[in-house]
PDB file of C-alpha atoms in Angstrom:
ATOM      1  CA  MET A 252       0.000   0.000   0.000  1.00 92.00           C
ATOM      2  CA  LYS A 253       1.393   3.383  -1.031  1.00 95.00           C
ATOM      3  CA  THR A 254       0.900   6.212   1.421  1.00 97.00           C
ATOM      4  CA  ALA A 255       1.704   9.903   1.729  1.00 98.00           C
ATOM      5  CA  VAL A 256       1.840  12.195   4.760  1.00 98.00           C
ATOM      6  CA  ILE A 257       1.224  15.923   4.318  1.00 98.00           C
ATOM      7  CA  VAL A 258       3.482  18.062   6.484  1.00 98.00           C
ATOM      8  CA  PHE A 259       2.701  21.625   7.577  1.00 97.00           C
ATOM      9  CA  PRO A 260       4.737  24.107   9.609  1.00 96.00           C
ATOM     10  CA  GLY A 261       3.940  22.993  13.155  1.00 96.00           C
ATOM     11  CA  SER A 262       3.054  19.363  12.391  1.00 96.00           C
ATOM     12  CA  ASN A 263       4.578  17.248  15.149  1.00 95.00           C
ATOM     13  CA  ARG A 264       3.018  13.791  14.856  1.00 96.00           C
ATOM     14  CA  ASP A 265       4.206  13.296  11.287  1.00 96.00           C
ATOM     15  CA  ARG A 266       7.182  11.193  12.365  1.00 96.00           C
ATOM     16  CA  ASP A 267       5.017   8.959  14.528  1.00 96.00           C
ATOM     17  CA  MET A 268       2.840   8.481  11.470  1.00 97.00           C
ATOM     18  CA  PHE A 269       5.841   7.735   9.190  1.00 97.00           C
ATOM     19  CA  HIS A 270       7.007   5.130  11.665  1.00 95.00           C
ATOM     20  CA  ALA A 271       3.607   3.488  12.005  1.00 96.00           C
ATOM     21  CA  LEU A 272       2.998   3.406   8.250  1.00 96.00           C
ATOM     22  CA  GLU A 273       6.444   2.075   7.388  1.00 96.00           C
ATOM     23  CA  HIS A 274       6.209  -0.543  10.112  1.00 93.00           C
ATOM     24  CA  ILE A 275       2.760  -1.747   9.129  1.00 94.00           C
ATOM     25  CA  THR A 276       2.751  -1.365   5.331  1.00 93.00           C
ATOM     26  CA  GLY A 277       6.421  -2.265   4.809  1.00 94.00           C
ATOM     27  CA  THR A 278       6.813   0.767   2.539  1.00 94.00           C
ATOM     28  CA  ARG A 279       8.140   4.171   3.493  1.00 95.00           C
ATOM     29  CA  PRO A 280       5.442   6.844   3.085  1.00 97.00           C
ATOM     30  CA  LEU A 281       6.040   9.844   0.856  1.00 97.00           C
ATOM     31  CA  SER A 282       6.397  13.163   2.613  1.00 97.00           C
ATOM     32  CA  VAL A 283       4.494  16.012   1.001  1.00 97.00           C
ATOM     33  CA  TRP A 284       5.244  19.612   1.984  1.00 97.00           C
ATOM     34  CA  HIS A 285       2.178  21.859   2.270  1.00 96.00           C
ATOM     35  CA  THR A 286       3.324  24.250  -0.484  1.00 96.00           C
ATOM     36  CA  GLU A 287       3.335  21.505  -3.122  1.00 96.00           C
ATOM     37  CA  SER A 288       0.482  21.535  -5.595  1.00 96.00           C
ATOM     38  CA  THR A 289      -0.015  17.823  -6.232  1.00 97.00           C
ATOM     39  CA  VAL A 290      -0.662  14.917  -3.906  1.00 97.00           C
ATOM     40  CA  PRO A 291       1.194  11.882  -5.348  1.00 97.00           C
ATOM     41  CA  ASP A 292      -0.851   8.889  -6.530  1.00 96.00           C
ATOM     42  CA  VAL A 293      -1.138   6.768  -3.408  1.00 97.00           C
ATOM     43  CA  ASP A 294      -3.744   4.558  -1.719  1.00 96.00           C
ATOM     44  CA  LEU A 295      -3.889   6.612   1.466  1.00 97.00           C
ATOM     45  CA  VAL A 296      -3.153  10.256   2.265  1.00 98.00           C
ATOM     46  CA  ILE A 297      -2.637  11.228   5.896  1.00 98.00           C
ATOM     47  CA  VAL A 298      -2.961  14.627   7.508  1.00 98.00           C
ATOM     48  CA  PRO A 299      -1.050  14.192  10.787  1.00 98.00           C
ATOM     49  CA  GLY A 300      -1.391  15.744  14.221  1.00 97.00           C
ATOM     50  CA  GLY A 301       0.386  18.776  15.571  1.00 96.00           C
ATOM     51  CA  PHE A 302      -0.193  22.481  15.838  1.00 96.00           C
ATOM     52  CA  SER A 303      -0.055  23.702  12.261  1.00 95.00           C
ATOM     53  CA  TYR A 304       0.497  27.466  12.224  1.00 95.00           C
ATOM     54  CA  GLY A 305       0.389  27.461  16.020  1.00 93.00           C
ATOM     55  CA  ASP A 306      -3.408  27.020  15.934  1.00 93.00           C
ATOM     56  CA  TYR A 307      -3.618  30.694  14.886  1.00 94.00           C
ATOM     57  CA  LEU A 308      -7.139  31.920  14.040  1.00 95.00           C
ATOM     58  CA  ARG A 309      -8.713  28.487  14.675  1.00 96.00           C
ATOM     59  CA  ALA A 310      -7.054  25.068  14.965  1.00 96.00           C
ATOM     60  CA  GLY A 311      -6.407  23.880  11.406  1.00 96.00           C
ATOM     61  CA  ALA A 312      -7.821  27.022   9.766  1.00 96.00           C
ATOM     62  CA  ILE A 313      -4.664  28.292   8.060  1.00 96.00           C
ATOM     63  CA  ALA A 314      -3.393  24.850   7.039  1.00 97.00           C
ATOM     64  CA  ALA A 315      -6.782  24.140   5.434  1.00 97.00           C
ATOM     65  CA  ARG A 316      -6.064  27.018   3.018  1.00 95.00           C
ATOM     66  CA  SER A 317      -2.600  25.712   2.015  1.00 95.00           C
ATOM     67  CA  PRO A 318      -1.844  25.118  -1.682  1.00 95.00           C
ATOM     68  CA  ILE A 319      -1.759  21.305  -1.269  1.00 97.00           C
ATOM     69  CA  LEU A 320      -5.320  21.226   0.061  1.00 97.00           C
ATOM     70  CA  LYS A 321      -6.796  22.035  -3.338  1.00 96.00           C
ATOM     71  CA  ASP A 322      -5.480  18.786  -4.781  1.00 98.00           C
ATOM     72  CA  LEU A 323      -6.274  16.882  -1.588  1.00 98.00           C
ATOM     73  CA  VAL A 324      -9.928  17.942  -1.902  1.00 98.00           C
ATOM     74  CA  ALA A 325      -9.889  16.825  -5.553  1.00 98.00           C
ATOM     75  CA  LYS A 326      -8.267  13.463  -4.680  1.00 97.00           C
ATOM     76  CA  ALA A 327     -10.763  12.906  -1.857  1.00 98.00           C
ATOM     77  CA  GLY A 328     -13.563  13.695  -4.308  1.00 97.00           C
ATOM     78  CA  SER A 329     -12.271  10.988  -6.634  1.00 97.00           C
ATOM     79  CA  GLY A 330     -12.407   8.421  -3.815  1.00 96.00           C
ATOM     80  CA  VAL A 331      -8.828   8.255  -2.492  1.00 97.00           C
ATOM     81  CA  ALA A 332      -8.696   7.325   1.225  1.00 97.00           C
ATOM     82  CA  VAL A 333      -7.802  10.281   3.460  1.00 98.00           C
ATOM     83  CA  LEU A 334      -7.127  10.030   7.196  1.00 98.00           C
ATOM     84  CA  GLY A 335      -6.829  13.066   9.456  1.00 98.00           C
ATOM     85  CA  VAL A 336      -5.694  12.544  13.036  1.00 98.00           C
ATOM     86  CA  CYS A 337      -6.010  15.222  15.725  1.00 98.00           C
ATOM     87  CA  ASN A 338      -4.864  18.458  14.029  1.00 98.00           C
ATOM     88  CA  GLY A 339      -5.463  16.541  10.786  1.00 98.00           C
ATOM     89  CA  PHE A 340      -9.131  16.094  11.788  1.00 98.00           C
ATOM     90  CA  GLN A 341      -9.340  19.827  12.510  1.00 98.00           C
ATOM     91  CA  ILE A 342      -7.790  20.627   9.123  1.00 98.00           C
ATOM     92  CA  LEU A 343     -10.202  18.311   7.263  1.00 98.00           C
ATOM     93  CA  THR A 344     -13.260  19.916   8.905  1.00 98.00           C
ATOM     94  CA  GLU A 345     -11.876  23.409   8.195  1.00 97.00           C
ATOM     95  CA  ALA A 346     -11.350  22.382   4.562  1.00 97.00           C
ATOM     96  CA  GLY A 347     -14.951  21.198   4.316  1.00 96.00           C
ATOM     97  CA  LEU A 348     -13.976  17.562   3.671  1.00 98.00           C
ATOM     98  CA  LEU A 349     -15.770  16.543   6.867  1.00 98.00           C
ATOM     99  CA  PRO A 350     -18.917  18.051   8.403  1.00 98.00           C
ATOM    100  CA  GLY A 351     -18.961  19.964  11.694  1.00 97.00           C
ATOM    101  CA  ALA A 352     -16.201  21.742  13.600  1.00 97.00           C
ATOM    102  CA  LEU A 353     -13.751  21.078  16.447  1.00 97.00           C
ATOM    103  CA  MET A 354     -13.943  23.571  19.274  1.00 95.00           C
ATOM    104  CA  ARG A 355     -12.033  24.287  22.485  1.00 94.00           C
ATOM    105  CA  ASN A 356     -12.307  21.390  24.970  1.00 95.00           C
ATOM    106  CA  ALA A 357     -15.289  21.898  27.285  1.00 93.00           C
ATOM    107  CA  GLY A 358     -12.966  21.698  30.333  1.00 92.00           C
ATOM    108  CA  LEU A 359     -10.680  24.327  28.723  1.00 90.00           C
ATOM    109  CA  THR A 360      -7.575  22.289  29.502  1.00 93.00           C
ATOM    110  CA  PHE A 361      -5.224  20.461  27.171  1.00 96.00           C
ATOM    111  CA  VAL A 362      -5.887  16.743  27.625  1.00 96.00           C
ATOM    112  CA  CYS A 363      -3.059  14.236  27.240  1.00 97.00           C
ATOM    113  CA  ARG A 364      -4.118  10.806  28.409  1.00 95.00           C
ATOM    114  CA  GLU A 365      -5.689   7.524  27.421  1.00 95.00           C
ATOM    115  CA  ILE A 366      -9.392   7.374  26.719  1.00 96.00           C
ATOM    116  CA  ARG A 367     -11.642   4.431  25.976  1.00 97.00           C
ATOM    117  CA  MET A 368     -13.549   4.372  22.759  1.00 97.00           C
ATOM    118  CA  GLU A 369     -15.886   2.086  20.936  1.00 98.00           C
ATOM    119  CA  THR A 370     -15.738   1.179  17.261  1.00 98.00           C
ATOM    120  CA  VAL A 371     -19.423   1.701  16.515  1.00 98.00           C
ATOM    121  CA  ASN A 372     -19.201   1.085  12.772  1.00 98.00           C
ATOM    122  CA  ASN A 373     -16.823  -1.561  11.433  1.00 97.00           C
ATOM    123  CA  ALA A 374     -18.291  -1.571   7.930  1.00 96.00           C
ATOM    124  CA  THR A 375     -15.811   1.009   6.596  1.00 96.00           C
ATOM    125  CA  ARG A 376     -12.447   0.735   4.904  1.00 96.00           C
ATOM    126  CA  PHE A 377     -10.876   2.248   8.044  1.00 97.00           C
ATOM    127  CA  SER A 378     -12.449  -0.072  10.600  1.00 97.00           C
ATOM    128  CA  SER A 379     -13.096  -3.486   9.030  1.00 97.00           C
ATOM    129  CA  LYS A 380     -10.491  -5.205  11.241  1.00 97.00           C
ATOM    130  CA  PHE A 381     -12.249  -4.102  14.432  1.00 97.00           C
ATOM    131  CA  ARG A 382     -15.161  -5.991  15.921  1.00 97.00           C
ATOM    132  CA  LYS A 383     -18.348  -3.945  15.903  1.00 97.00           C
ATOM    133  CA  GLY A 384     -18.703  -2.625  19.435  1.00 97.00           C
ATOM    134  CA  GLN A 385     -15.021  -3.250  20.228  1.00 97.00           C
ATOM    135  CA  VAL A 386     -13.924  -1.040  23.104  1.00 97.00           C
ATOM    136  CA  TRP A 387     -10.255  -0.050  23.102  1.00 96.00           C
ATOM    137  CA  ARG A 388      -7.925   2.353  24.838  1.00 94.00           C
ATOM    138  CA  CYS A 389      -6.217   5.018  22.793  1.00 96.00           C
ATOM    139  CA  PRO A 390      -4.116   8.088  23.615  1.00 96.00           C
ATOM    140  CA  VAL A 391      -5.410  11.607  22.999  1.00 97.00           C
ATOM    141  CA  ALA A 392      -3.439  14.862  23.173  1.00 97.00           C
ATOM    142  CA  HIS A 393      -5.360  17.969  22.220  1.00 97.00           C
ATOM    143  CA  HIS A 394      -6.829  21.293  23.274  1.00 96.00           C
ATOM    144  CA  ASP A 395      -9.519  21.605  20.599  1.00 96.00           C
ATOM    145  CA  GLY A 396     -11.232  18.243  20.243  1.00 97.00           C
ATOM    146  CA  ASN A 397     -14.770  19.200  21.181  1.00 97.00           C
ATOM    147  CA  TYR A 398     -16.707  18.051  18.125  1.00 97.00           C
ATOM    148  CA  PHE A 399     -19.749  20.151  17.248  1.00 96.00           C
ATOM    149  CA  ALA A 400     -22.312  19.996  14.473  1.00 96.00           C
ATOM    150  CA  ASP A 401     -25.735  21.614  14.272  1.00 94.00           C
ATOM    151  CA  ALA A 402     -28.766  19.407  14.993  1.00 94.00           C
ATOM    152  CA  GLU A 403     -29.562  18.807  11.339  1.00 96.00           C
ATOM    153  CA  THR A 404     -25.978  17.834  10.416  1.00 97.00           C
ATOM    154  CA  LEU A 405     -25.696  15.651  13.499  1.00 97.00           C
ATOM    155  CA  LYS A 406     -28.871  13.772  12.606  1.00 98.00           C
ATOM    156  CA  ARG A 407     -27.618  13.263   9.070  1.00 98.00           C
ATOM    157  CA  ILE A 408     -24.226  11.839  10.093  1.00 98.00           C
ATOM    158  CA  GLU A 409     -25.814   9.619  12.759  1.00 98.00           C
ATOM    159  CA  ASP A 410     -28.517   8.319  10.385  1.00 98.00           C
ATOM    160  CA  ASN A 411     -25.876   7.678   7.739  1.00 98.00           C
ATOM    161  CA  ASP A 412     -23.617   5.722  10.193  1.00 98.00           C
ATOM    162  CA  GLN A 413     -20.766   8.180   9.697  1.00 98.00           C
ATOM    163  CA  VAL A 414     -19.779   8.055  13.361  1.00 98.00           C
ATOM    164  CA  ILE A 415     -17.061   5.378  13.480  1.00 98.00           C
ATOM    165  CA  PHE A 416     -15.534   5.910  16.929  1.00 98.00           C
ATOM    166  CA  ARG A 417     -17.254   7.097  20.085  1.00 98.00           C
ATOM    167  CA  TYR A 418     -15.764   7.833  23.523  1.00 98.00           C
ATOM    168  CA  THR A 419     -17.217   5.374  25.989  1.00 96.00           C
ATOM    169  CA  ASP A 420     -17.308   4.484  29.698  1.00 91.00           C
ATOM    170  CA  GLY A 421     -17.535   8.174  30.642  1.00 94.00           C
ATOM    171  CA  SER A 422     -14.124   8.924  29.122  1.00 94.00           C
ATOM    172  CA  ASN A 423     -15.214  11.736  26.770  1.00 97.00           C
ATOM    173  CA  PRO A 424     -12.207  14.048  27.322  1.00 97.00           C
ATOM    174  CA  ASN A 425     -13.466  17.192  25.596  1.00 97.00           C
ATOM    175  CA  GLY A 426     -17.272  17.548  25.697  1.00 96.00           C
ATOM    176  CA  SER A 427     -17.658  16.279  22.132  1.00 97.00           C
ATOM    177  CA  ILE A 428     -21.327  16.113  21.106  1.00 96.00           C
ATOM    178  CA  ASN A 429     -22.746  12.543  21.125  1.00 97.00           C
ATOM    179  CA  ASP A 430     -19.312  11.402  22.423  1.00 98.00           C
ATOM    180  CA  ILE A 431     -17.992  11.593  18.857  1.00 98.00           C
ATOM    181  CA  ALA A 432     -14.297  10.662  18.523  1.00 98.00           C
ATOM    182  CA  GLY A 433     -14.142   9.972  14.782  1.00 98.00           C
ATOM    183  CA  ILE A 434     -16.356  10.437  11.734  1.00 98.00           C
ATOM    184  CA  THR A 435     -16.237   9.837   8.007  1.00 98.00           C
ATOM    185  CA  ASN A 436     -17.629  11.871   5.145  1.00 98.00           C
ATOM    186  CA  ALA A 437     -20.874  10.692   3.478  1.00 97.00           C
ATOM    187  CA  LYS A 438     -18.923   8.650   0.901  1.00 97.00           C
ATOM    188  CA  GLY A 439     -16.876   6.928   3.604  1.00 97.00           C
ATOM    189  CA  ASN A 440     -13.415   7.574   2.115  1.00 98.00           C
ATOM    190  CA  VAL A 441     -12.374  10.392   4.479  1.00 98.00           C
ATOM    191  CA  LEU A 442     -11.956   9.718   8.210  1.00 98.00           C
ATOM    192  CA  GLY A 443     -11.149  12.275  10.885  1.00 98.00           C
ATOM    193  CA  MET A 444     -10.442  11.304  14.488  1.00 98.00           C
ATOM    194  CA  MET A 445      -9.002  12.994  17.573  1.00 98.00           C
ATOM    195  CA  PRO A 446      -7.323   9.912  19.211  1.00 98.00           C
ATOM    196  CA  HIS A 447      -3.910   8.784  17.943  1.00 98.00           C
ATOM    197  CA  PRO A 448      -3.962   5.209  16.528  1.00 97.00           C
ATOM    198  CA  GLU A 449      -0.373   5.734  15.271  1.00 97.00           C
ATOM    199  CA  ASN A 450       0.735   5.816  18.912  1.00 96.00           C
ATOM    200  CA  LEU A 451      -0.765   2.434  19.717  1.00 96.00           C
ATOM    201  CA  ILE A 452       1.057   0.019  17.438  1.00 95.00           C
ATOM    202  CA  GLU A 453       3.666  -1.624  19.675  1.00 93.00           C
ATOM    203  CA  PRO A 454       3.253  -3.586  22.911  1.00 93.00           C
ATOM    204  CA  LEU A 455       5.629  -1.001  24.425  1.00 90.00           C
ATOM    205  CA  ASN A 456       2.947   1.636  23.738  1.00 86.00           C
ATOM    206  CA  GLY A 457       0.626  -0.322  26.009  1.00 88.00           C
ATOM    207  CA  GLY A 458      -1.439  -1.798  23.201  1.00 92.00           C
ATOM    208  CA  VAL A 459      -1.542  -2.581  19.507  1.00 95.00           C
ATOM    209  CA  GLU A 460      -5.186  -1.858  18.667  1.00 96.00           C
ATOM    210  CA  GLY A 461      -4.146   1.181  16.610  1.00 96.00           C
ATOM    211  CA  ARG A 462      -2.728  -1.275  14.095  1.00 96.00           C
ATOM    212  CA  LEU A 463      -6.219  -2.499  13.299  1.00 97.00           C
ATOM    213  CA  LEU A 464      -7.037   0.795  11.631  1.00 97.00           C
ATOM    214  CA  PHE A 465      -4.000   0.658   9.342  1.00 96.00           C
ATOM    215  CA  GLU A 466      -4.470  -3.076   8.705  1.00 96.00           C
ATOM    216  CA  SER A 467      -8.075  -2.405   7.665  1.00 97.00           C
ATOM    217  CA  LEU A 468      -6.759   0.003   5.027  1.00 95.00           C
ATOM    218  CA  LEU A 469      -4.056  -2.469   4.030  1.00 92.00           C
ATOM    219  CA  ASP A 470      -6.722  -5.127   3.444  1.00 86.00           C
ATOM    220  CA  GLU A 471      -8.747  -2.717   1.353  1.00 81.00           C
ATOM    221  CA  ALA A 472      -5.727  -1.816  -0.815  1.00 78.00           C
ATOM    222  CA  ALA A 473      -4.683  -5.448  -1.337  1.00 75.00           C
TER     223      ALA A 473
ATOM    224  CA  MET B 222      -9.971  52.234   3.941  1.00 94.00           C
ATOM    225  CA  LYS B 223     -10.327  50.735   7.382  1.00 96.00           C
ATOM    226  CA  ALA B 224     -12.757  47.995   8.228  1.00 97.00           C
ATOM    227  CA  ARG B 225     -13.563  45.972  11.301  1.00 98.00           C
ATOM    228  CA  VAL B 226     -14.772  42.380  11.173  1.00 98.00           C
ATOM    229  CA  ILE B 227     -16.429  40.963  14.268  1.00 98.00           C
ATOM    230  CA  VAL B 228     -16.752  37.195  14.542  1.00 98.00           C
ATOM    231  CA  THR B 229     -19.014  35.709  17.202  1.00 96.00           C
ATOM    232  CA  LEU B 230     -20.193  32.228  18.057  1.00 95.00           C
ATOM    233  CA  LYS B 231     -23.672  31.341  16.831  1.00 95.00           C
ATOM    234  CA  ASN B 232     -26.466  31.022  19.347  1.00 91.00           C
ATOM    235  CA  GLY B 233     -26.651  27.507  20.714  1.00 87.00           C
ATOM    236  CA  VAL B 234     -22.907  26.859  20.267  1.00 91.00           C
ATOM    237  CA  LEU B 235     -21.358  26.190  23.646  1.00 86.00           C
ATOM    238  CA  ASP B 236     -18.654  28.725  24.561  1.00 90.00           C
ATOM    239  CA  PRO B 237     -16.556  27.290  27.403  1.00 88.00           C
ATOM    240  CA  GLN B 238     -14.146  30.251  27.276  1.00 90.00           C
ATOM    241  CA  GLY B 239     -17.001  32.744  27.616  1.00 93.00           C
ATOM    242  CA  LYS B 240     -18.339  30.693  30.530  1.00 92.00           C
ATOM    243  CA  ALA B 241     -14.951  30.749  32.272  1.00 92.00           C
ATOM    244  CA  ILE B 242     -14.709  34.527  31.827  1.00 95.00           C
ATOM    245  CA  GLU B 243     -18.271  34.898  33.102  1.00 95.00           C
ATOM    246  CA  GLY B 244     -17.311  32.893  36.201  1.00 93.00           C
ATOM    247  CA  ALA B 245     -14.176  35.004  36.755  1.00 94.00           C
ATOM    248  CA  LEU B 246     -16.144  38.264  36.481  1.00 97.00           C
ATOM    249  CA  GLY B 247     -18.617  36.884  39.041  1.00 94.00           C
ATOM    250  CA  GLY B 248     -15.663  36.039  41.277  1.00 94.00           C
ATOM    251  CA  LEU B 249     -14.437  39.648  41.010  1.00 96.00           C
ATOM    252  CA  GLY B 250     -17.751  40.815  42.414  1.00 97.00           C
ATOM    253  CA  PHE B 251     -19.538  41.751  39.175  1.00 97.00           C
ATOM    254  CA  ALA B 252     -22.707  40.029  40.297  1.00 95.00           C
ATOM    255  CA  GLU B 253     -24.766  41.703  37.538  1.00 97.00           C
ATOM    256  CA  VAL B 254     -23.041  39.696  34.766  1.00 96.00           C
ATOM    257  CA  SER B 255     -25.462  37.041  33.569  1.00 96.00           C
ATOM    258  CA  SER B 256     -23.672  35.921  30.389  1.00 95.00           C
ATOM    259  CA  VAL B 257     -20.389  36.398  28.482  1.00 96.00           C
ATOM    260  CA  ARG B 258     -19.730  35.206  24.928  1.00 95.00           C
ATOM    261  CA  GLN B 259     -16.205  35.483  23.567  1.00 95.00           C
ATOM    262  CA  GLY B 260     -15.559  36.566  19.972  1.00 96.00           C
ATOM    263  CA  LYS B 261     -12.821  37.913  17.711  1.00 97.00           C
ATOM    264  CA  VAL B 262     -12.166  41.297  16.137  1.00 98.00           C
ATOM    265  CA  PHE B 263     -10.118  41.816  12.962  1.00 98.00           C
ATOM    266  CA  ASP B 264      -9.050  45.319  11.913  1.00 98.00           C
ATOM    267  CA  VAL B 265      -8.423  45.159   8.188  1.00 98.00           C
ATOM    268  CA  GLU B 266      -6.937  47.894   6.013  1.00 97.00           C
ATOM    269  CA  LEU B 267      -7.882  47.785   2.351  1.00 96.00           C
ATOM    270  CA  ALA B 268      -6.789  49.668  -0.757  1.00 95.00           C
ATOM    271  CA  GLY B 269      -9.433  51.648  -2.664  1.00 93.00           C
ATOM    272  CA  THR B 270     -12.362  53.865  -1.706  1.00 94.00           C
ATOM    273  CA  ASP B 271     -15.400  51.908  -2.959  1.00 96.00           C
ATOM    274  CA  LYS B 272     -17.165  50.844   0.230  1.00 96.00           C
ATOM    275  CA  ALA B 273     -19.658  48.529  -1.474  1.00 96.00           C
ATOM    276  CA  ALA B 274     -16.867  46.691  -3.274  1.00 96.00           C
ATOM    277  CA  ALA B 275     -14.903  46.473  -0.022  1.00 97.00           C
ATOM    278  CA  ARG B 276     -17.906  45.010   1.786  1.00 97.00           C
ATOM    279  CA  THR B 277     -18.315  42.335  -0.908  1.00 97.00           C
ATOM    280  CA  LYS B 278     -14.613  41.458  -0.622  1.00 97.00           C
ATOM    281  CA  LEU B 279     -14.771  41.346   3.182  1.00 98.00           C
ATOM    282  CA  GLU B 280     -17.786  39.039   3.041  1.00 98.00           C
ATOM    283  CA  ARG B 281     -15.778  36.691   0.848  1.00 98.00           C
ATOM    284  CA  MET B 282     -12.843  36.879   3.292  1.00 97.00           C
ATOM    285  CA  CYS B 283     -15.201  35.956   6.126  1.00 98.00           C
ATOM    286  CA  GLU B 284     -16.735  33.053   4.228  1.00 97.00           C
ATOM    287  CA  LYS B 285     -13.354  31.740   3.064  1.00 96.00           C
ATOM    288  CA  LEU B 286     -11.227  32.226   6.164  1.00 97.00           C
ATOM    289  CA  LEU B 287     -12.031  34.703   8.925  1.00 98.00           C
ATOM    290  CA  ALA B 288     -15.132  32.881  10.191  1.00 98.00           C
ATOM    291  CA  ASN B 289     -16.002  29.210  10.369  1.00 97.00           C
ATOM    292  CA  THR B 290     -19.645  29.526   9.393  1.00 95.00           C
ATOM    293  CA  VAL B 291     -20.414  26.108  10.897  1.00 94.00           C
ATOM    294  CA  ILE B 292     -20.110  27.697  14.341  1.00 95.00           C
ATOM    295  CA  GLU B 293     -19.617  31.443  13.837  1.00 97.00           C
ATOM    296  CA  ASN B 294     -21.431  34.543  12.576  1.00 97.00           C
ATOM    297  CA  TYR B 295     -19.677  37.659  11.305  1.00 98.00           C
ATOM    298  CA  ALA B 296     -20.448  41.364  11.093  1.00 98.00           C
ATOM    299  CA  ILE B 297     -18.586  43.936   8.988  1.00 98.00           C
ATOM    300  CA  GLU B 298     -18.115  47.605   9.850  1.00 97.00           C
ATOM    301  CA  ILE B 299     -16.499  49.957   7.350  1.00 96.00           C
ATOM    302  CA  ALA B 300     -15.178  53.285   8.675  1.00 87.00           C
TER     303      ALA B 300
END
């Protein structure tokens, strides 16, 4: 499986993502700088975590207007798989590739800890290796992870099974509406999530469930 | 030409920062404060003198970048 990671000024989880992808796919991902105009032809494009542009204006707002985003939107429109983690999720919502918005955590503090979440939809290319209803621990590290969508949008994404991951067991770390931790677009080829699956791929990390997400994509690409 | 863009959260969107400020004002003894909503102000200087054209441009700036219209409203004042 060929992959690419888009890097912005202030990205800081890009190396974790490179490591995870190389380890799991056996192929080194391509690194794409935000000023480039074309996303290479790959099976999966990743927008990694970090603090692009120092979260100026709104988290992800400036990065979502970078030159590379134009082609990313086009590639996503043609069905290429796109994964945004943490700041990547914020960037994808700001770019309009995913519905809703990510706001300041309800508790106002930066949260850096493990949460528990449930894979509520395993019928997607990102989650097929999970059991439906599988509850797993995953690290989060963010200040703006409070997912919000208006009532109409929320109903639409719930009815359409676009919520893939939900915080569970009272571990919602940010006040996210409906405990939403990760959603896809209507077509199902773009996933955004606040937790970091790339940091849960080795027993030394305390778990390997994050691998399931990448292995689901690997299966799909095979 | 000078313009001011004011971006505020839409009604119904939770504003934890506004709530925290509201609580702090209460703590300082301003018991009359019943609600605070936090927003942003942008002072923008533009070339040209056509106010209508400037307003159209500023609306586009708001829609494209300055506001996230999923959660925010904007108002434009031209001096």
